[in-house]
Amino acid sequence: MNPAKLTYDELLKGFRELQFQLDEANDTIDAIRNGQVDALIVKDDTGHQLYTLKTADQTYRVFIEKMNEGAVTLNTEGIILYSNSRFATMMNMPLERVIGLRFETFIPEISAERFNYMINNGWEEDCKGEILLVDKNGHLTPCLLSCTTLSLDEGLSLSLILTDLTTQKEAEWELKVKNDQLVAAQAETKKLNNELEDTVKERTKDLLISREHFKLLSDNIPQMSWTNLPDGEIDFFNQQWYNYTGLRFTETAGWGWQRVVHPDDLAVTIDKYVHSLKTGAVFEVENRYLRWDGKYRWHLNRAMPLKGDNGEIVFWVGTATDIEDQKQEMERKDEFIGVASHELKTPLTSLKGYIQLISGYNKEHVPPVVKQYIEKAGIAVNKLQRLVNDLLDVSKIHAGRLEYAIEEVHLRDLVATSLENAQHMYPQHEFENQATAPFKITGNAERLEQVVMNFINNAVKYSQLNKKIIIKTEANDSIVRLSVTDFGIGLSAGQIERIFERFYRVEDQKFMASGLGMGLYISTEIINNHNGKIGVESELGKGATFYFELPIIVG
Ligand code: ADP
């Protein structure tokens, strides 16, 4: 038939026939897919042929249709004879267009070689392997391909089952990424761990070395030494401690050291120890420790806190220095001072008496220059007498014999007498009396005057340039404070801490004035014996205010 010569009606008829055939074919395919048909007759050039669907069991076909894998049957030319819907969906195509296509259409270049190998193999025996499929949009899908040959009546076919591996691959990929991250993290951890181990090793070594250093050092100093924790427990003694006490660690560790402190020194030792633990202030106390042979020896204890990065106390390091020999030396010195000053006192009193006699004898016949000499001798003897008296006082204090009578004292009168003296002794200085209010206290006027004079003498001695001195009394509640202020060289905080000690003098060559460092020590004893308080307020270079405070008697 020549289509060019056909009429419109003939063409329409032909088209309708073809349409009918197509519908019929689609219906047949659906029927096969749904399992309603087990066999079909096909008419071709060679006549009618019966195609029996060998696997045409309906259950299987439904199953294949519903399964999650793609299922395809190929003929020996690689043409798709059958495909389930899943495969069409995987390839993004309508099912009817998939059937009849060459399966190679879905094989990308990259998988071609592998696919050919598998297909060739697949005709021989069952095989399995991963390949990539490509859809019409170029999208690649990784699949697991299983090939099985089917022997149908009409010849051999190849059944392909395609499992979409996308999710699995993604999961695998994610797993791999996670795994890689894990491996990297593990490597990093291992590295850190190694570094940490190295640091710990190094620190441990450092610690061992420094502990060894400390032990070596502490075992080789002549002093006994210890370390204690912030709560006061002693956790280390050096070898000297064991040699001295003859005791083992457990016998004196913790707070056990108290057993070797002389009972008379225990209270003050514990007081100062606890005070330092509470405040972090340096611990310093003199006490006697019991030696292994039953003898006590005096020691000077000092402990310093060791602080951490945040200022917290980590532990304390302490030493106890044997000062027994110095103490005995001091004792002998005190004894000597006592005897010497006592021996000096008698001839000095005679000397003073004779000078007084000479100065009063035949006055008008004495040439002025001799009068001057006599006056100077009188001043020198007075000075000497003050010194000897101070020395006697010191030895009295030491022997606990600084005694005096207690009476009512009017501070205003006491200041007036002292000032009269001072003005006479130091005419170059300007004294300002701000102690004119009447205050009555109980005490010994002579001894209190000694304290005031000591303050004034010092004020004069240590203020050679600025010559003003103020004496003042002021009351606070029932306490009166008497103070002497100068505007001289002043004192530093460190010096203030020590000036009330016996024989202490500030070692400053520039301002060194004569003296033995006894005045403030005696004054302190006197004021303490009066149940009062002595003190100083001062700033280096600006002057000083020395004061004492005593209870006021009312009425
Ligand atoms: P001294 O006989 O040496 O004056 P003190 O016991 O009276 O002995 O004083 C002790 C030390 O205190 C003195 O050596 C001096 O360094 C210091 N001092 C005392 N008073 C003053 C003051 N007003 N100004 C500065 N320093 C002072």
XYZ file of C-alpha atoms and ligand atoms in Angstrom:
582
model
C 0.000 0.000 0.000
C 1.325 3.433 -0.886
C 0.432 5.703 2.058
C 0.694 8.802 -0.138
C -2.257 7.601 -2.164
C -4.535 6.815 0.788
C -7.588 8.902 1.392
C -8.304 10.640 4.676
C -10.910 8.033 5.624
C -8.561 5.181 4.881
C -5.857 6.841 7.025
C -8.312 7.405 9.869
C -9.393 3.769 9.694
C -5.766 2.586 9.759
C -5.015 4.862 12.720
C -8.053 3.558 14.639
C -6.912 -0.008 14.030
C -3.430 0.749 15.304
C -4.920 2.511 18.309
C -7.041 -0.546 19.015
C -3.992 -2.815 18.738
C -2.028 -0.618 21.125
C -4.844 -0.643 23.688
C -5.094 -4.381 23.339
C -1.318 -4.755 23.842
C -1.385 -2.559 26.938
C -4.298 -4.538 28.354
C -2.367 -7.742 27.727
C 0.700 -6.415 29.498
C -1.391 -5.309 32.457
C -3.087 -8.688 32.554
C 0.294 -10.420 32.519
C 1.574 -8.112 35.235
C -1.420 -8.665 37.439
C -1.173 -12.387 36.982
C -4.521 -12.709 35.165
C -2.880 -14.311 32.135
C -0.610 -17.327 32.133
C -0.171 -17.627 28.387
C -0.780 -15.634 25.224
C -0.923 -16.153 21.497
C 1.046 -13.794 19.323
C 0.502 -13.466 15.620
C 3.537 -12.587 13.555
C 4.873 -13.151 10.039
C 5.420 -16.852 10.760
C 1.845 -17.319 11.964
C 0.381 -17.659 15.458
C 2.633 -18.587 18.319
C 1.740 -19.484 21.900
C 3.863 -17.840 24.549
C 3.405 -19.566 27.857
C 4.593 -17.566 30.833
C 6.651 -20.229 32.611
C 6.975 -18.171 35.796
C 3.492 -17.085 35.316
C 2.340 -17.959 38.677
C 0.245 -14.981 39.716
C 1.597 -14.853 43.265
C 5.144 -14.467 41.974
C 4.227 -11.830 39.501
C 2.422 -9.799 42.129
C 5.360 -10.290 44.381
C 7.808 -9.121 41.684
C 5.621 -6.149 40.942
C 5.521 -5.107 44.545
C 9.109 -5.741 45.499
C 11.531 -2.998 46.282
C 14.141 -4.117 43.782
C 14.050 -3.521 40.065
C 13.363 -6.726 38.094
C 14.100 -6.968 34.383
C 14.184 -9.801 31.859
C 16.418 -9.521 28.793
C 16.565 -11.582 25.663
C 19.866 -12.670 24.189
C 20.133 -9.350 22.333
C 19.919 -7.432 25.552
C 16.372 -6.138 24.816
C 14.143 -5.634 27.829
C 11.295 -8.099 27.530
C 9.882 -7.402 30.924
C 10.399 -4.821 33.639
C 8.606 -4.253 36.906
C 7.395 -0.770 37.822
C 10.119 -0.323 40.406
C 12.838 -0.466 37.740
C 10.972 2.095 35.621
C 10.699 4.365 38.666
C 14.388 3.909 39.378
C 15.138 5.008 35.823
C 12.648 7.873 35.919
C 10.635 6.577 32.887
C 7.101 5.367 32.239
C 7.012 1.606 32.311
C 5.700 1.182 28.772
C 8.716 3.029 27.412
C 11.185 0.862 29.274
C 10.042 -2.390 27.705
C 11.661 -2.935 24.328
C 14.680 -0.755 25.114
C 18.202 -2.157 25.157
C 19.305 -2.497 28.743
C 22.660 -0.896 27.814
C 20.734 2.393 27.498
C 20.892 2.557 31.292
C 24.585 1.747 31.548
C 26.888 4.777 31.794
C 30.237 4.773 30.054
C 32.071 4.288 33.320
C 30.251 1.002 34.070
C 30.165 -0.349 30.523
C 33.141 -2.673 30.732
C 32.101 -4.130 34.037
C 28.501 -4.561 32.842
C 29.533 -6.371 29.667
C 31.738 -8.676 31.650
C 28.924 -9.456 34.071
C 26.290 -9.953 31.370
C 28.564 -12.283 29.388
C 29.250 -14.160 32.579
C 25.598 -14.034 33.534
C 24.566 -16.123 30.549
C 26.932 -18.822 31.804
C 26.248 -18.779 35.525
C 24.545 -16.758 38.217
C 26.544 -13.729 39.186
C 26.384 -10.620 41.352
C 28.190 -7.297 41.380
C 27.873 -3.557 41.871
C 27.299 -1.312 38.877
C 26.093 2.199 38.168
C 22.889 2.915 36.230
C 22.111 6.182 34.541
C 18.657 7.605 33.886
C 17.640 9.885 31.061
C 18.588 12.960 33.098
C 22.119 11.641 33.591
C 21.484 10.840 37.253
C 23.609 7.922 38.452
C 22.247 5.237 40.771
C 24.556 2.684 42.387
C 23.006 -0.781 42.201
C 23.690 -4.334 43.135
C 23.066 -6.423 40.008
C 22.148 -10.116 40.275
C 21.969 -12.087 36.995
C 20.185 -15.374 36.602
C 19.460 -17.176 33.306
C 15.928 -18.276 32.719
C 15.159 -21.065 30.367
C 11.843 -20.156 28.730
C 10.076 -22.060 25.985
C 10.900 -19.372 23.522
C 14.577 -19.529 24.418
C 16.999 -18.284 27.061
C 16.399 -15.018 28.885
C 18.412 -13.252 31.490
C 16.721 -12.117 34.660
C 18.266 -9.104 36.325
C 17.450 -8.009 39.848
C 18.665 -4.496 40.642
C 18.902 -3.358 44.224
C 19.191 0.398 44.648
C 22.247 0.995 46.820
C 21.865 4.782 47.035
C 20.709 4.852 50.660
C 23.158 2.164 51.610
C 25.982 3.983 49.800
C 25.002 7.237 51.429
C 24.917 5.522 54.793
C 28.210 3.843 53.988
C 29.648 7.172 52.918
C 28.348 8.849 56.033
C 29.725 5.970 58.032
C 33.040 6.341 56.279
C 33.087 10.078 56.952
C 32.157 9.431 60.571
C 34.741 6.689 60.734
C 37.383 8.954 59.263
C 36.425 11.612 61.779
C 36.612 9.005 64.515
C 40.013 7.852 63.346
C 41.199 11.464 63.198
C 39.756 12.140 66.658
C 41.362 8.963 67.942
C 44.696 10.027 66.476
C 44.283 13.468 68.049
C 43.340 11.924 71.392
C 46.290 9.605 71.197
C 48.567 12.524 70.414
C 47.139 14.532 73.295
C 47.399 11.546 75.533
C 51.017 11.071 74.591
C 51.701 14.748 75.176
C 49.909 14.555 78.498
C 51.841 11.466 79.449
C 55.075 13.246 78.531
C 54.058 16.286 80.583
C 53.083 14.120 83.537
C 56.367 12.232 83.250
C 58.281 15.496 83.068
C 56.352 17.014 85.961
C 56.771 13.881 88.032
C 60.454 13.989 87.288
C 60.592 17.703 88.150
C 58.642 17.029 91.309
C 60.917 14.185 92.269
C 63.957 16.337 91.591
C 62.572 19.282 93.524
C 61.471 16.982 96.367
C 64.944 15.470 96.400
C 66.436 18.965 96.309
C 64.241 20.057 99.159
C 65.047 16.945 101.184
C 68.760 17.274 100.482
C 68.669 20.937 101.394
C 66.578 20.484 104.516
C 68.657 17.537 105.696
C 71.830 19.550 105.274
C 70.921 22.719 107.100
C 71.815 22.845 110.792
C 68.244 23.818 111.745
C 65.375 21.448 112.315
C 62.720 22.000 109.662
C 59.212 20.874 108.800
C 56.363 21.403 106.369
C 52.765 21.625 107.437
C 49.424 21.665 105.634
C 47.080 24.685 105.693
C 45.078 23.045 108.505
C 48.226 22.900 110.668
C 49.058 19.205 110.384
C 52.781 18.595 110.038
C 53.540 16.183 107.211
C 57.330 16.344 107.022
C 60.334 16.767 109.362
C 63.952 16.845 108.266
C 66.584 14.476 109.618
C 67.743 17.005 112.262
C 64.330 16.813 113.925
C 64.582 13.052 114.323
C 68.197 13.314 115.523
C 67.217 15.924 118.101
C 63.969 14.457 119.443
C 64.951 10.788 119.034
C 61.342 10.155 117.980
C 59.812 8.589 114.875
C 57.632 10.379 112.325
C 54.342 9.010 113.665
C 55.191 10.163 117.199
C 55.348 13.881 116.358
C 53.550 14.220 112.978
C 50.182 15.996 112.658
C 49.829 17.873 115.957
C 51.990 15.352 117.845
C 54.899 17.831 118.049
C 53.242 19.385 121.105
C 54.654 16.581 123.261
C 58.193 17.928 122.828
C 57.362 21.600 123.529
C 58.140 22.772 127.085
C 54.790 22.946 128.979
C 55.440 26.617 129.882
C 55.892 27.539 126.200
C 53.054 25.439 124.764
C 50.209 27.953 125.120
C 52.071 30.814 123.413
C 53.347 28.463 120.695
C 49.873 27.145 119.875
C 48.386 30.656 120.027
C 50.851 32.018 117.508
C 50.674 28.898 115.326
C 46.875 29.033 115.088
C 46.966 32.790 114.506
C 49.350 32.324 111.562
C 47.260 29.491 110.087
C 44.199 31.746 110.252
C 45.788 34.921 108.886
C 48.648 33.602 106.729
C 51.068 35.820 108.699
C 54.631 34.605 109.226
C 54.829 32.313 112.266
C 57.542 33.280 114.744
C 57.944 32.103 118.312
C 60.700 31.204 120.770
C 60.173 28.006 122.718
C 62.018 25.080 124.277
C 62.054 21.647 122.641
C 62.775 18.451 124.553
C 65.928 16.723 123.352
C 66.261 12.916 123.236
C 68.432 13.078 126.421
C 65.682 14.793 128.434
C 67.156 18.334 128.216
C 65.252 21.330 126.889
C 66.906 23.815 124.548
C 65.589 27.160 123.360
C 64.661 27.458 119.676
C 63.540 30.259 117.428
C 60.736 28.964 115.177
C 59.834 30.609 111.917
C 57.396 29.383 109.250
C 56.378 30.945 105.950
C 53.351 30.020 103.848
C 53.860 28.843 100.261
C 51.074 30.202 98.089
C 49.492 28.835 94.895
C 48.592 30.710 91.689
C 45.362 32.024 93.218
C 47.008 33.197 96.416
C 45.730 30.218 98.412
C 48.148 28.663 100.929
C 49.422 25.315 99.656
C 51.641 24.470 102.588
C 54.006 26.008 105.153
C 57.749 25.609 105.475
C 59.165 26.080 108.942
C 62.533 26.030 110.673
C 63.545 25.818 114.330
C 66.950 27.328 115.063
C 68.729 26.373 118.280
C 69.276 29.650 120.197
C 70.150 28.088 123.531
C 73.748 29.373 123.395
C 72.658 32.887 122.437
C 70.070 32.815 125.219
C 72.735 31.867 127.754
C 75.045 34.512 126.336
C 72.264 37.069 126.697
C 71.695 35.876 130.235
C 75.356 36.405 131.090
C 75.255 39.804 129.404
C 72.172 40.765 131.411
C 73.860 39.618 134.575
C 76.944 41.623 133.690
C 74.849 44.697 132.886
C 73.031 44.311 136.181
C 76.240 44.015 138.211
C 78.119 46.698 136.227
C 75.318 49.245 136.391
C 74.886 48.557 140.057
C 78.628 49.038 140.623
C 78.605 52.208 138.512
C 75.704 53.724 140.358
C 77.499 54.341 143.672
C 80.576 56.203 142.348
C 78.350 58.072 139.921
C 76.091 59.285 142.730
C 79.203 60.488 144.622
C 80.517 62.182 141.468
C 77.232 63.970 140.974
C 77.228 65.090 144.623
C 80.775 66.444 144.370
C 80.002 68.315 141.143
C 77.027 69.896 142.864
C 79.269 70.812 145.786
C 81.930 72.275 143.475
C 79.384 74.277 141.503
C 78.052 75.815 144.716
C 81.464 76.376 146.325
C 82.940 79.876 146.375
C 80.968 80.822 143.269
C 82.149 84.420 142.924
C 85.840 83.423 142.851
C 85.473 80.818 140.147
C 86.543 82.034 136.700
C 83.727 81.854 134.093
C 85.526 79.217 131.977
C 85.791 76.876 134.999
C 82.087 77.512 135.672
C 81.419 76.389 132.085
C 83.482 73.225 132.621
C 81.621 72.449 135.826
C 78.267 72.911 133.999
C 79.368 70.624 131.176
C 80.596 68.030 133.692
C 77.169 68.250 135.379
C 75.383 67.640 132.049
C 77.669 64.707 131.252
C 77.152 63.185 134.686
C 73.361 63.526 134.287
C 73.522 61.797 130.949
C 75.668 59.069 132.423
C 73.269 58.681 135.303
C 70.292 58.325 132.924
C 72.201 55.650 131.041
C 73.113 53.760 134.189
C 69.519 54.053 135.407
C 68.268 52.652 132.111
C 70.717 49.789 132.340
C 69.570 49.092 135.884
C 65.940 49.192 134.761
C 66.608 46.723 131.962
C 68.183 44.256 134.363
C 65.328 44.822 136.825
C 62.788 44.132 134.089
C 64.662 41.009 133.184
C 64.677 39.833 136.769
C 60.984 40.752 137.081
C 61.768 43.381 139.726
C 60.564 46.598 138.128
C 58.358 47.625 141.023
C 56.904 50.950 141.999
C 54.167 52.472 144.093
C 50.792 53.269 142.537
C 49.144 56.582 143.223
C 46.795 59.071 141.601
C 48.488 60.952 138.771
C 47.345 64.187 137.115
C 48.460 63.996 133.509
C 48.342 67.784 133.042
C 50.864 68.245 135.892
C 52.985 65.379 134.626
C 53.200 66.930 131.157
C 53.974 70.367 132.638
C 56.933 69.001 134.647
C 58.263 67.023 131.667
C 57.963 70.050 129.377
C 59.781 72.278 131.852
C 62.614 69.790 131.855
C 62.586 69.435 128.092
C 62.620 73.180 127.435
C 65.562 73.482 129.751
C 67.406 70.581 128.071
C 66.525 71.435 124.474
C 66.250 75.219 124.167
C 66.561 74.992 120.356
C 63.284 73.046 120.009
C 59.800 74.488 120.006
C 57.350 72.589 122.249
C 53.611 72.972 121.872
C 51.550 71.933 124.873
C 48.130 70.586 123.885
C 47.800 68.601 127.102
C 46.078 71.204 129.193
C 42.815 69.352 129.870
C 42.716 67.680 133.308
C 42.880 63.862 133.219
C 43.403 61.696 136.269
C 44.841 58.208 136.071
C 46.395 55.705 138.494
C 50.063 54.870 138.199
C 53.543 55.850 139.171
C 54.223 59.499 138.264
C 57.982 59.045 138.198
C 57.821 56.050 135.857
C 55.212 57.650 133.580
C 57.337 60.800 133.428
C 60.232 58.547 132.413
C 58.111 57.335 129.475
C 57.111 60.870 128.443
C 60.734 61.999 128.671
C 61.810 59.023 126.566
C 59.273 60.048 123.890
C 60.495 63.665 124.045
C 64.200 62.720 124.000
C 63.605 60.585 120.918
C 61.472 63.247 119.227
C 64.350 65.710 119.678
C 67.031 63.222 118.627
C 65.261 62.208 115.418
C 64.024 65.615 114.248
C 67.114 67.793 113.936
C 65.776 69.878 111.052
C 62.133 70.455 111.804
C 62.194 71.440 115.443
C 58.532 71.558 116.379
C 57.222 69.008 118.912
C 53.591 68.667 120.024
C 52.495 67.052 123.300
C 48.855 66.258 123.440
C 46.246 64.465 125.556
C 42.874 63.392 124.198
C 40.130 61.180 125.569
C 38.153 58.481 123.884
C 35.431 57.056 126.126
C 37.196 56.158 129.358
C 40.673 56.057 127.847
C 43.137 58.905 127.643
C 45.876 59.009 125.043
C 49.050 60.989 125.667
C 51.090 61.525 122.521
C 54.343 63.202 121.471
C 54.538 64.179 117.809
C 57.624 65.235 115.902
C 58.181 66.051 112.226
C 61.511 64.355 111.798
C 62.843 61.311 109.963
C 59.941 58.983 110.823
C 59.888 55.192 110.613
C 59.027 52.564 108.026
C 56.445 49.840 108.725
C 59.244 47.271 109.066
C 61.081 49.406 111.605
C 57.912 50.064 113.616
C 57.505 46.312 114.117
C 60.812 46.074 115.948
C 61.556 49.332 117.776
C 59.918 48.198 121.026
C 62.357 45.279 121.295
C 65.251 45.443 123.716
C 68.452 47.012 122.291
C 66.849 47.479 118.867
C 68.030 50.537 116.963
C 67.339 51.514 113.374
C 70.532 50.905 111.407
C 70.651 54.108 109.432
C 74.110 55.671 109.466
C 72.765 58.950 108.159
C 70.481 59.589 111.110
C 72.200 57.531 113.788
C 71.908 59.327 117.130
C 73.495 58.210 120.385
C 71.545 55.655 122.382
C 71.457 51.978 123.269
C 67.963 51.025 122.191
C 66.657 50.651 125.738
C 64.282 53.618 126.104
C 61.248 52.212 124.227
C 61.787 48.758 125.706
C 61.642 50.166 129.257
C 58.684 52.400 128.319
C 56.793 49.400 126.977
C 57.376 47.483 130.196
C 56.217 50.446 132.283
C 53.040 50.964 130.230
C 52.299 47.224 130.180
C 52.668 47.173 133.953
C 50.091 49.970 134.060
C 47.735 47.806 131.969
C 47.980 50.384 129.228
C 48.860 50.363 125.582
C 51.911 51.853 123.884
C 52.249 52.522 120.179
C 53.436 54.647 117.300
C 52.008 56.084 114.126
C 54.598 57.149 111.611
C 55.561 57.543 107.999
C 59.137 57.521 106.814
C 60.423 61.088 106.295
C 57.317 62.711 107.748
C 57.756 62.360 111.501
C 56.316 60.140 114.215
C 53.695 60.174 116.949
C 54.516 57.963 119.944
C 51.697 57.486 122.425
C 50.410 55.565 125.412
C 46.838 55.001 126.509
C 45.586 54.521 130.073
C 42.162 54.296 131.732
C 40.845 57.578 133.149
C 39.718 57.801 136.781
C 36.413 59.562 136.969
C 35.782 62.197 139.686
P 67.509 54.832 121.497
O 68.226 54.989 122.778
O 68.314 54.205 120.428
O 66.770 56.041 121.066
P 64.852 53.738 121.912
O 64.431 52.409 122.428
O 64.350 54.929 122.621
O 66.442 53.707 121.854
O 64.443 53.797 120.393
C 64.677 52.706 119.570
C 64.842 53.133 118.129
O 63.603 53.639 117.650
C 65.790 54.270 117.923
O 67.109 53.815 117.782
C 65.275 54.927 116.670
O 65.828 54.280 115.573
C 63.812 54.679 116.718
N 63.020 55.852 117.149
C 62.585 56.129 118.389
N 61.900 57.279 118.431
C 61.902 57.777 117.164
C 61.345 58.963 116.540
N 60.648 59.886 117.242
N 61.545 59.144 115.224
C 62.251 58.224 114.497
N 62.808 57.111 115.048
C 62.627 56.867 116.348
